[in-house]
Tab-separated table of N, CA and C and ligand atoms in Angstrom:
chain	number	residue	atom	x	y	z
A	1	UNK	N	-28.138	90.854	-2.428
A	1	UNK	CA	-28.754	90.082	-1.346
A	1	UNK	C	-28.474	88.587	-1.519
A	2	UNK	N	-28.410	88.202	-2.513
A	2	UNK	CA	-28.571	86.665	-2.843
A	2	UNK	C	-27.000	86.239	-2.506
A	3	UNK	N	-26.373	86.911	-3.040
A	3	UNK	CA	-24.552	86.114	-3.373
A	3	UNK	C	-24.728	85.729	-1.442
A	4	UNK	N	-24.360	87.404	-1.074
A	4	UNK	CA	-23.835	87.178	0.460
A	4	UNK	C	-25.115	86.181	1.216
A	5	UNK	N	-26.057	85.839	1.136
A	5	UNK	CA	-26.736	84.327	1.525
A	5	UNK	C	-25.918	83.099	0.727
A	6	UNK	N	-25.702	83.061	-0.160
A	6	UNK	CA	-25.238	82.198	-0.514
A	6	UNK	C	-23.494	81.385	-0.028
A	7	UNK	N	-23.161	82.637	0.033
A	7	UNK	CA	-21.488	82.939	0.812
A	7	UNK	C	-21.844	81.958	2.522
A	8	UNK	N	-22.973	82.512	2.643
A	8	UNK	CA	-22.669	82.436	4.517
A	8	UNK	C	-23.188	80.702	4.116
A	9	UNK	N	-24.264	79.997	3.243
A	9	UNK	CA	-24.376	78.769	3.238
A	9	UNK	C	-23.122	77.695	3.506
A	10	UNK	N	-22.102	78.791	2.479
A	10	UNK	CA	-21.185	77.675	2.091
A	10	UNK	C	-19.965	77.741	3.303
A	11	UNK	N	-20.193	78.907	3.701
A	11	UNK	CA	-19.361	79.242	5.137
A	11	UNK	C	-20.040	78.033	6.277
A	12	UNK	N	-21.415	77.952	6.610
A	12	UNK	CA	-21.379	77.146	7.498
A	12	UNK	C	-21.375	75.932	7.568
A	13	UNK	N	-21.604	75.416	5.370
A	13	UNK	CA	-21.343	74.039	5.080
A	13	UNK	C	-19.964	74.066	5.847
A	14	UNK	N	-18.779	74.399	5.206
A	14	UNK	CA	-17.646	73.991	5.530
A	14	UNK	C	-17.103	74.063	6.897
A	15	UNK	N	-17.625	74.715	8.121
A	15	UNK	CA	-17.351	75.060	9.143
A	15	UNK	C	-18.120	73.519	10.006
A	16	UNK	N	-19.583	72.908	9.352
A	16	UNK	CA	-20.080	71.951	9.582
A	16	UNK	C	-18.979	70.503	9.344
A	17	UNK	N	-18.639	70.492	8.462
A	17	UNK	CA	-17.605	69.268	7.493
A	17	UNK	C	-16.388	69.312	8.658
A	18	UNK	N	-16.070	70.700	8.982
A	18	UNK	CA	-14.787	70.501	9.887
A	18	UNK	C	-14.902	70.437	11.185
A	19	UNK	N	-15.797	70.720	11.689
A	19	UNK	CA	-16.536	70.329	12.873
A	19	UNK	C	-16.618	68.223	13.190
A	20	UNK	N	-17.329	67.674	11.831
A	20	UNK	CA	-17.374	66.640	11.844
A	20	UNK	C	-16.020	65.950	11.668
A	21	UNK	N	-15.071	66.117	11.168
A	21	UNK	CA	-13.631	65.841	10.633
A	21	UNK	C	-13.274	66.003	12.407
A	22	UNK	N	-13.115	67.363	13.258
A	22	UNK	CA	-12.692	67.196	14.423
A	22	UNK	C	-13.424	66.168	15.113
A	23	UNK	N	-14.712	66.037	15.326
A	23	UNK	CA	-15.212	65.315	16.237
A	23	UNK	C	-15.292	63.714	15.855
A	24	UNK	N	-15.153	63.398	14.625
A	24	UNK	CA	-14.319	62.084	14.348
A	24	UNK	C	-12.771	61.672	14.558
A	25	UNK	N	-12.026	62.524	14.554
A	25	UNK	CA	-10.533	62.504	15.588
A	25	UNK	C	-10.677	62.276	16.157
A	26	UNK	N	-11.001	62.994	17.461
A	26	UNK	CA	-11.492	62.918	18.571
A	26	UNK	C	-12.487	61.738	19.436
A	27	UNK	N	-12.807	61.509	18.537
A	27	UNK	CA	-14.055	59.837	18.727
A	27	UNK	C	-12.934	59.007	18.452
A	28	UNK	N	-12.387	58.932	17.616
A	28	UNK	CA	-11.111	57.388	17.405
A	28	UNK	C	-10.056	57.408	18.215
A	29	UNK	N	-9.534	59.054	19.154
A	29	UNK	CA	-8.633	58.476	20.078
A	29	UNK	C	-9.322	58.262	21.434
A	30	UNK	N	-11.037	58.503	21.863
A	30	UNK	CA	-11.277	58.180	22.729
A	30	UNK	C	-11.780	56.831	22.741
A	31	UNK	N	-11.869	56.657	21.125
A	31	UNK	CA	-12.691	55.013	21.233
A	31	UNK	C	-11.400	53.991	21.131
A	32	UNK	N	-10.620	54.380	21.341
A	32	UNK	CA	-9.215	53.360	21.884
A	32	UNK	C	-9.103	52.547	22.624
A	33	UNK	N	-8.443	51.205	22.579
A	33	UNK	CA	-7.888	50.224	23.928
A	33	UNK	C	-6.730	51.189	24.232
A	34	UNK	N	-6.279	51.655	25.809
A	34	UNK	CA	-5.328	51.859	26.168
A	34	UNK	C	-4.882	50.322	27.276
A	35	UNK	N	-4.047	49.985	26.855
A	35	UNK	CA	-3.416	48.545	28.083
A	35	UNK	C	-2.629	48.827	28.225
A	36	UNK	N	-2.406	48.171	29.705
A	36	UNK	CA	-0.923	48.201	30.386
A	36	UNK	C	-1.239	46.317	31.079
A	37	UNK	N	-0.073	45.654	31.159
A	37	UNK	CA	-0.288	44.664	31.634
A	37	UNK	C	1.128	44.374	33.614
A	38	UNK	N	0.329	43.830	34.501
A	38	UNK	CA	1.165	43.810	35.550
A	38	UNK	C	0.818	42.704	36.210
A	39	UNK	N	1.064	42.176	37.198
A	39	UNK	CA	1.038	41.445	38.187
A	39	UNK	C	1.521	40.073	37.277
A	40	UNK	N	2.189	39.661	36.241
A	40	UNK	CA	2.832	38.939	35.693
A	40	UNK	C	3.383	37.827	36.529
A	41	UNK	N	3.105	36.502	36.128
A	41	UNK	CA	3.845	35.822	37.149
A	41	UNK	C	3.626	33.802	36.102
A	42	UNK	N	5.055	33.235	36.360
A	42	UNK	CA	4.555	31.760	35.906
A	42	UNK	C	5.607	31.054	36.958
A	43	UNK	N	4.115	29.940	37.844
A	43	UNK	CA	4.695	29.162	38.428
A	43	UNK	C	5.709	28.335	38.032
A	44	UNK	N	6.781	27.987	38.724
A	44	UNK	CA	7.999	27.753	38.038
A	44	UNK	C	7.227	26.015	37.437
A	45	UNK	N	7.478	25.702	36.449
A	45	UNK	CA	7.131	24.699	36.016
A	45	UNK	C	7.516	22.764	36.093
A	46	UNK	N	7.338	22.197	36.139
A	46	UNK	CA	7.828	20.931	36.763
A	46	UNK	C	7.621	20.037	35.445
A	47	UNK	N	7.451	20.581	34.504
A	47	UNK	CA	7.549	19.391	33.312
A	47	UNK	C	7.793	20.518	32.016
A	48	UNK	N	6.929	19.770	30.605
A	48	UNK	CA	6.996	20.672	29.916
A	48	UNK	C	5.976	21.774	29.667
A	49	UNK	N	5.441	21.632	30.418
A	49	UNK	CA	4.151	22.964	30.400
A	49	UNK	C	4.231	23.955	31.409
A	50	UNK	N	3.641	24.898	31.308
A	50	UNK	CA	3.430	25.917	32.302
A	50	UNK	C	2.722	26.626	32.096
A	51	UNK	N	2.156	27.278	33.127
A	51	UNK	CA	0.683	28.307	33.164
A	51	UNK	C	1.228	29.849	33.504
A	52	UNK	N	0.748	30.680	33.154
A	52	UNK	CA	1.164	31.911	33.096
A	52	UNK	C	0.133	32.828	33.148
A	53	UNK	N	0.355	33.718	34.481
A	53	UNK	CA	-0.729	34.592	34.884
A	53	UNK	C	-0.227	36.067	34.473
A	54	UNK	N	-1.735	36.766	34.498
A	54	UNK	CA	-1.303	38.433	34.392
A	54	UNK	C	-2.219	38.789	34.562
A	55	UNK	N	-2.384	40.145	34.702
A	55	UNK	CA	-4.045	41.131	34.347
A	55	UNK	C	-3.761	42.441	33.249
A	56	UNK	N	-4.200	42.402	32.709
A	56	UNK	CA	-4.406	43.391	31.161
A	56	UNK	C	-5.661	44.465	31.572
A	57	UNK	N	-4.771	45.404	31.957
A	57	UNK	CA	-5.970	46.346	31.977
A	57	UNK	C	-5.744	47.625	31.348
A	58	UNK	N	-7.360	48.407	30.916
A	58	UNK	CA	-7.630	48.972	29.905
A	58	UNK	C	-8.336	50.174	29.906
A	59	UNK	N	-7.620	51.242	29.870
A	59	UNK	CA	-7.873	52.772	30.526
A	59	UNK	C	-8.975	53.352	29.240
A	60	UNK	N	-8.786	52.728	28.530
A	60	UNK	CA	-9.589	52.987	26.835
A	60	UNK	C	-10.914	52.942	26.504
A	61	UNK	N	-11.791	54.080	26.142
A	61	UNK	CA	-12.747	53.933	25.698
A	61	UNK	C	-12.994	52.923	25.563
A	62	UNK	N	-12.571	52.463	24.728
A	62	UNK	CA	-13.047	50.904	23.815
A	62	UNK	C	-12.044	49.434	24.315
A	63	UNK	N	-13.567	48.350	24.059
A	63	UNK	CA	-12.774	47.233	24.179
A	63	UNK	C	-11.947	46.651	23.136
A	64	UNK	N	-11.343	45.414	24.094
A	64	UNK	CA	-10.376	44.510	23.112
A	64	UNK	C	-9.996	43.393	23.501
A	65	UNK	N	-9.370	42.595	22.421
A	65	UNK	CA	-9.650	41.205	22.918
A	65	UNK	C	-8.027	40.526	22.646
A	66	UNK	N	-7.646	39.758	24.239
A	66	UNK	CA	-6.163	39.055	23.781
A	66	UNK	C	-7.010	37.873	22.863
A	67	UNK	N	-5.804	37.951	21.396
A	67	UNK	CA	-6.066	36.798	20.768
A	67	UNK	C	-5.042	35.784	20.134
A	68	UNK	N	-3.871	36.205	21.137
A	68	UNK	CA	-3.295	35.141	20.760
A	68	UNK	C	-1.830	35.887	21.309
A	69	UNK	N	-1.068	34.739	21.964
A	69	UNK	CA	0.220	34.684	22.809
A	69	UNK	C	1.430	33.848	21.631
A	70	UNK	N	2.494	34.677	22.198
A	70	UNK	CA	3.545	33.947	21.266
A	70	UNK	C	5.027	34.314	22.657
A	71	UNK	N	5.904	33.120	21.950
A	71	UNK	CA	7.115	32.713	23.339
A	71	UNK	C	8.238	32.255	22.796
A	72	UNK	N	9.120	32.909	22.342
A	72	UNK	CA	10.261	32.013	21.994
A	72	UNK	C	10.846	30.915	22.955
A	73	UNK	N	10.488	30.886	24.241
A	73	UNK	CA	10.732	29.602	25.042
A	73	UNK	C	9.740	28.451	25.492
A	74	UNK	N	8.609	28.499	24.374
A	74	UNK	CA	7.411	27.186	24.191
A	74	UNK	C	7.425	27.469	22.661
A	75	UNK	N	7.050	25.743	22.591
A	75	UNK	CA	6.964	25.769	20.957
A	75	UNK	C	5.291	26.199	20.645
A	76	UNK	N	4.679	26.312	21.920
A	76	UNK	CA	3.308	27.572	21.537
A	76	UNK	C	2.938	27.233	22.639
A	77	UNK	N	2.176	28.288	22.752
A	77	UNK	CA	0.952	29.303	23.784
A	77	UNK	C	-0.298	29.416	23.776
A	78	UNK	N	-1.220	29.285	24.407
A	78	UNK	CA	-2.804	29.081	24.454
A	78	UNK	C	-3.322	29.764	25.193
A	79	UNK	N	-4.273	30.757	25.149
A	79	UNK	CA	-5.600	31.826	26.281
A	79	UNK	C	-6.384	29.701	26.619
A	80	UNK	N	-6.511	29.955	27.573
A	80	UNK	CA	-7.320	28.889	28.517
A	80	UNK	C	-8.108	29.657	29.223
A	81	UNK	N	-9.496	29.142	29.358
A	81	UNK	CA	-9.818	29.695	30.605
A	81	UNK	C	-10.947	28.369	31.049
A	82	UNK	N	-11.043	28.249	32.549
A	82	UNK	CA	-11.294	27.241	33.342
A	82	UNK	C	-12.741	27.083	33.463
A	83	UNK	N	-13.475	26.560	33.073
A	83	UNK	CA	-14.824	25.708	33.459
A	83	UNK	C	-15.546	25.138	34.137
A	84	UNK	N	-16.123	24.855	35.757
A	84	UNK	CA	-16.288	24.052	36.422
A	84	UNK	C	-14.968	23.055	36.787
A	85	UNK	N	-14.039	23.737	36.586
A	85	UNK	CA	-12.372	23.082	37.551
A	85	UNK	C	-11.951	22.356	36.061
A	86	UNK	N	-12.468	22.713	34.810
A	86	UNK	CA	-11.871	22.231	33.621
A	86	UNK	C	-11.119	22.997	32.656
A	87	UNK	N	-9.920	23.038	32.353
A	87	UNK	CA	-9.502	24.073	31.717
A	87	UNK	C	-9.915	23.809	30.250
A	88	UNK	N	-9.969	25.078	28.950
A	88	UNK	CA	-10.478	24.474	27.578
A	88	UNK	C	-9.907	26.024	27.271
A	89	UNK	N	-9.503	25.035	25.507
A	89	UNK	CA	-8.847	26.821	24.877
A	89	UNK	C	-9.697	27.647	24.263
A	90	UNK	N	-9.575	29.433	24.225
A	90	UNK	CA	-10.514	30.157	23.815
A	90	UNK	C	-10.163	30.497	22.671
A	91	UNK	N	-10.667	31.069	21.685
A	91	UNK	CA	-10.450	32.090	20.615
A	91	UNK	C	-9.641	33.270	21.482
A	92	UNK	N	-10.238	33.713	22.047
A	92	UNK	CA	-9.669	35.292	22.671
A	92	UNK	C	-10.738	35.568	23.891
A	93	UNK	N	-10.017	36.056	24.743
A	93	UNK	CA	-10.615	36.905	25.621
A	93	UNK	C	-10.682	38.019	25.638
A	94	UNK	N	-11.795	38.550	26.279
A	94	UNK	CA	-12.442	40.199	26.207
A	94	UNK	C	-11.690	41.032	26.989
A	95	UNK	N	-11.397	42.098	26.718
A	95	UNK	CA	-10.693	43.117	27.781
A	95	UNK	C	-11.238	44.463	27.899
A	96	UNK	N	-12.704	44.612	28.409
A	96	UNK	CA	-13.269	45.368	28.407
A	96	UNK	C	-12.862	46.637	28.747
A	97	UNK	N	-13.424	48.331	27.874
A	97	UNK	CA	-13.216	49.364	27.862
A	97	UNK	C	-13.215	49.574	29.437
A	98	UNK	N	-12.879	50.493	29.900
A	98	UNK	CA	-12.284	51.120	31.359
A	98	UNK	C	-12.618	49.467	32.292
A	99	UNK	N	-11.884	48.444	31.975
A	99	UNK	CA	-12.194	47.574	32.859
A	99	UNK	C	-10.508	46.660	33.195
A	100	UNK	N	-10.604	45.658	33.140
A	100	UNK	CA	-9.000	44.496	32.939
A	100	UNK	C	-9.910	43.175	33.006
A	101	UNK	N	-9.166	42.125	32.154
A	101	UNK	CA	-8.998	41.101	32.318
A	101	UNK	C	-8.027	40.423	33.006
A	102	UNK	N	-8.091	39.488	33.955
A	102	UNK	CA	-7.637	38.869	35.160
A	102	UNK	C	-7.296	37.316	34.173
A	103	UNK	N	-5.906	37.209	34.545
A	103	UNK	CA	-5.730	35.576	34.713
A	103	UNK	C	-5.108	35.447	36.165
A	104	UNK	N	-5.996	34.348	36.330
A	104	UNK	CA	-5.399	34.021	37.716
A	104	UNK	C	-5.244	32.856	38.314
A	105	UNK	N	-4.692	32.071	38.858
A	105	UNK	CA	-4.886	30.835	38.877
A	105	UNK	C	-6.174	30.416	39.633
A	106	UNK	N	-6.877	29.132	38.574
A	106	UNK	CA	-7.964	28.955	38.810
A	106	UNK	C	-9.108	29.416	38.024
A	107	UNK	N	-8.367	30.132	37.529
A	107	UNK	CA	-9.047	31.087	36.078
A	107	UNK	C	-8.796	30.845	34.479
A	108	UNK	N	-8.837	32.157	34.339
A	108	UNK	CA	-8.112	31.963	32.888
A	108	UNK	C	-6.807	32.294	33.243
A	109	UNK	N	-6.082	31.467	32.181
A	109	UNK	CA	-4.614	31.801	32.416
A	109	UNK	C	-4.038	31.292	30.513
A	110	UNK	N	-2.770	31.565	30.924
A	110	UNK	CA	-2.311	31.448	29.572
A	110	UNK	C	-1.365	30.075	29.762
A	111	UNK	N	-1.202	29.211	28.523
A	111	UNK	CA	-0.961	27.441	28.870
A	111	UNK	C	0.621	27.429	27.753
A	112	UNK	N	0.972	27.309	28.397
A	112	UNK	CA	2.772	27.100	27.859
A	112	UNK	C	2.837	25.760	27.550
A	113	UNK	N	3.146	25.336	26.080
A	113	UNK	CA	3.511	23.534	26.101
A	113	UNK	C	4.449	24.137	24.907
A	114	UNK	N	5.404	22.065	25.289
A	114	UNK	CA	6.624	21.991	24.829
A	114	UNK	C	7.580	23.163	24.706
A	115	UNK	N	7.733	23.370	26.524
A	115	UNK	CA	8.928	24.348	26.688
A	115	UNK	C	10.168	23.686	26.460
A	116	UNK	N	11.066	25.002	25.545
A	116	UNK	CA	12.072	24.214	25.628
A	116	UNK	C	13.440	24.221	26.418
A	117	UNK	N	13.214	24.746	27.733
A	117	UNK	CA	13.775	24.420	28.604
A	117	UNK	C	13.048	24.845	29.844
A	118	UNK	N	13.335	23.949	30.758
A	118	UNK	CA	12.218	24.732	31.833
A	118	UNK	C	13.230	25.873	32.839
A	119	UNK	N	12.404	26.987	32.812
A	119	UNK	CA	12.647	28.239	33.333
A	119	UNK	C	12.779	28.011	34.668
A	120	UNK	N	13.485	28.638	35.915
A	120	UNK	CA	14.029	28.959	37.147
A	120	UNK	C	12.888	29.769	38.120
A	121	UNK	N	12.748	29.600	39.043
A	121	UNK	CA	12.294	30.652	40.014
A	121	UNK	C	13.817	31.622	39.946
A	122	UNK	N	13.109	33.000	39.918
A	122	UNK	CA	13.661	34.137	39.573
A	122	UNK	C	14.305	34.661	38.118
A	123	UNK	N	14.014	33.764	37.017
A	123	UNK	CA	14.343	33.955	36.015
A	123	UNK	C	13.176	34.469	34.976
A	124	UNK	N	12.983	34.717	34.158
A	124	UNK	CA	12.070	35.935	33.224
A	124	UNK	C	11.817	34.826	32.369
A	125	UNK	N	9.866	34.725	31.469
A	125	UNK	CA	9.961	34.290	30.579
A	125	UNK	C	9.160	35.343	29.649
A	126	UNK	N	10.114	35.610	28.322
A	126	UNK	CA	9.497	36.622	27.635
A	126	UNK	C	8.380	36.282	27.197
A	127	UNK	N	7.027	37.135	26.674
A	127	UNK	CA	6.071	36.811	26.007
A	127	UNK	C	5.759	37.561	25.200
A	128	UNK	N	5.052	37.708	23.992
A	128	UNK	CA	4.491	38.891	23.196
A	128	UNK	C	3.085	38.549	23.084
A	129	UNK	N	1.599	39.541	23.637
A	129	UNK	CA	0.490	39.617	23.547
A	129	UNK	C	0.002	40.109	22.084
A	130	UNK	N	-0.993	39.302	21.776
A	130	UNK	CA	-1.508	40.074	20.591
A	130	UNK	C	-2.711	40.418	20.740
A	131	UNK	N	-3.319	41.982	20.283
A	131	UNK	CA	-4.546	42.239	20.211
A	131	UNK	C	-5.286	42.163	18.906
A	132	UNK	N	-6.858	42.227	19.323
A	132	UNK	CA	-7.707	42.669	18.023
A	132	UNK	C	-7.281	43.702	17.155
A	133	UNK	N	-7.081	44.969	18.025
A	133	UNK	CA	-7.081	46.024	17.721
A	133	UNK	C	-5.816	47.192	18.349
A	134	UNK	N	-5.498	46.552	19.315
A	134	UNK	CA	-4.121	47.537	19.794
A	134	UNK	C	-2.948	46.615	19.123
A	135	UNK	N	-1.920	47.290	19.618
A	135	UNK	CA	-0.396	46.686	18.886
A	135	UNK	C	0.179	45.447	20.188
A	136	UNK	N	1.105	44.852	19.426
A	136	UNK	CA	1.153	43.806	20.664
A	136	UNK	C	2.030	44.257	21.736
A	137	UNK	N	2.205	43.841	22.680
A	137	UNK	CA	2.379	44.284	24.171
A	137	UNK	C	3.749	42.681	24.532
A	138	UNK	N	4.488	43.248	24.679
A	138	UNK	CA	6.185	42.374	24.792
A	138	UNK	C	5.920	42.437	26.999
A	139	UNK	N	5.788	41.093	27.422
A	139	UNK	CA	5.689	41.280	28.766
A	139	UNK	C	6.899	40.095	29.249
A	140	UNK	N	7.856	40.452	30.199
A	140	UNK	CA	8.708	39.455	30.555
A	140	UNK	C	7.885	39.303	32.279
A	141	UNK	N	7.553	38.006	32.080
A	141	UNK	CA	6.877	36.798	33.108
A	141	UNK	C	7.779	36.474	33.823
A	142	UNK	N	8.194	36.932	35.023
A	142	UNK	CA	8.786	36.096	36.248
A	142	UNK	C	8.379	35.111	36.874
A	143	UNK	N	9.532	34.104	36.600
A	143	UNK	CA	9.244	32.743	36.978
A	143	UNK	C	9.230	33.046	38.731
A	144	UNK	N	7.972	32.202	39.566
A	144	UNK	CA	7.742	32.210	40.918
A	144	UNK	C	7.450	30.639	41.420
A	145	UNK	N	7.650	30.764	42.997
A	145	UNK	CA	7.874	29.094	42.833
A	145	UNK	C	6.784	27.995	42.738
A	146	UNK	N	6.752	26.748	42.348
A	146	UNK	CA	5.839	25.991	41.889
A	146	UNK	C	4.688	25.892	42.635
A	147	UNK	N	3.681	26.714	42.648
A	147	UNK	CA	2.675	26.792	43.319
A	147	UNK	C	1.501	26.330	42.923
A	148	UNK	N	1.707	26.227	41.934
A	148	UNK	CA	0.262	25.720	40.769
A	148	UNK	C	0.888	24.551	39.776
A	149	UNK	N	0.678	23.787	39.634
A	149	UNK	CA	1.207	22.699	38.411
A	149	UNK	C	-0.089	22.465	37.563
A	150	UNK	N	-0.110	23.031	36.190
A	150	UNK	CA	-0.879	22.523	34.977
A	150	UNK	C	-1.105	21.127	35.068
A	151	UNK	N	-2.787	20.387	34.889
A	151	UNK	CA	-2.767	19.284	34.570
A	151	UNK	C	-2.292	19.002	33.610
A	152	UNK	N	-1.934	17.354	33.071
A	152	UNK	CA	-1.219	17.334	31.852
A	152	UNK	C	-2.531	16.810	30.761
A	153	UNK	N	-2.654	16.977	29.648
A	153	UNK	CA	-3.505	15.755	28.895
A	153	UNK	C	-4.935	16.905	29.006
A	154	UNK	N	-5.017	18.111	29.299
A	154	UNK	CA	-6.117	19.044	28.638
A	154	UNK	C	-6.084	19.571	27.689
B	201	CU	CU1	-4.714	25.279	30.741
């Protein structure tokens, strides 16, 4: 009597353990950022700066945060986002689980200085996004025509 009680304990310990093992899989690929980024666009620029729009959106359980832009055609890149008509730089912005973050002009947007050459209407400027927690995201920015000009001296 005793063994086979003892047998079925250890049967439903381990059936418990793998139960938890699946349903922790399963929790880390639903608690994921999934992003895709589109509507990409940088007014063609008129000096050495430029502003650069997109929306990052996020099919993923879980949130995440852009924290930082990189450009082989600016000697660096900044998340901005706008204040009472003032632009100021962030740590990172949020990209909430089943939601997107919007740059848009007038918004947050991303701040291009000391380009080193200024880019064309109809010509591409590459970018690479970095996340908290997802891998970074390579987006080529089509230059569109000067519709927005960055103040200078923010
Ligand atoms: Cu700015």
């Amino acid at each position: 009597m005793r063994c086979p009680a003892v047998a079925a304990v250890v049967v439903a310990g381990a059936l418990a353990l793998t139960g938890c093992g699946g349903s922790d899989g399963s929790g880390s690929g639903d608690g994921k950022a999934h992003l895709s980024v589109d509507s990409a666009y940088m007014p063609q620029p008129v000096s050495d700066m430029a502003a650069g729009f997109l929306t990052i959106t996020n099919d993923g359980g879980a949130a995440d945060r852009l924290t930082s832009v990189s450009s082989k055609a600016a000697g660096q890149v900044t998340v901005h986002e706008t204040v009472d008509g003032a632009m100021q730089e962030v740590e990172a912005l949020e990209i909430p689980a089943h939601g997107a973050l919007v740059l848009e002009s007038g918004g947050n947007h991303l701040m291009f200085e000391q380009l080193k050459r200024q880019p064309k209407q109809g010509e591409n400027v590459s970018v690479e996004l970095h996340f908290d927690r997802s891998d970074p995201v390579t987006v080529e920015i089509p230059v569109k025509p000067a519709t927005f000009t960055p103040k200078t001296g923010h």
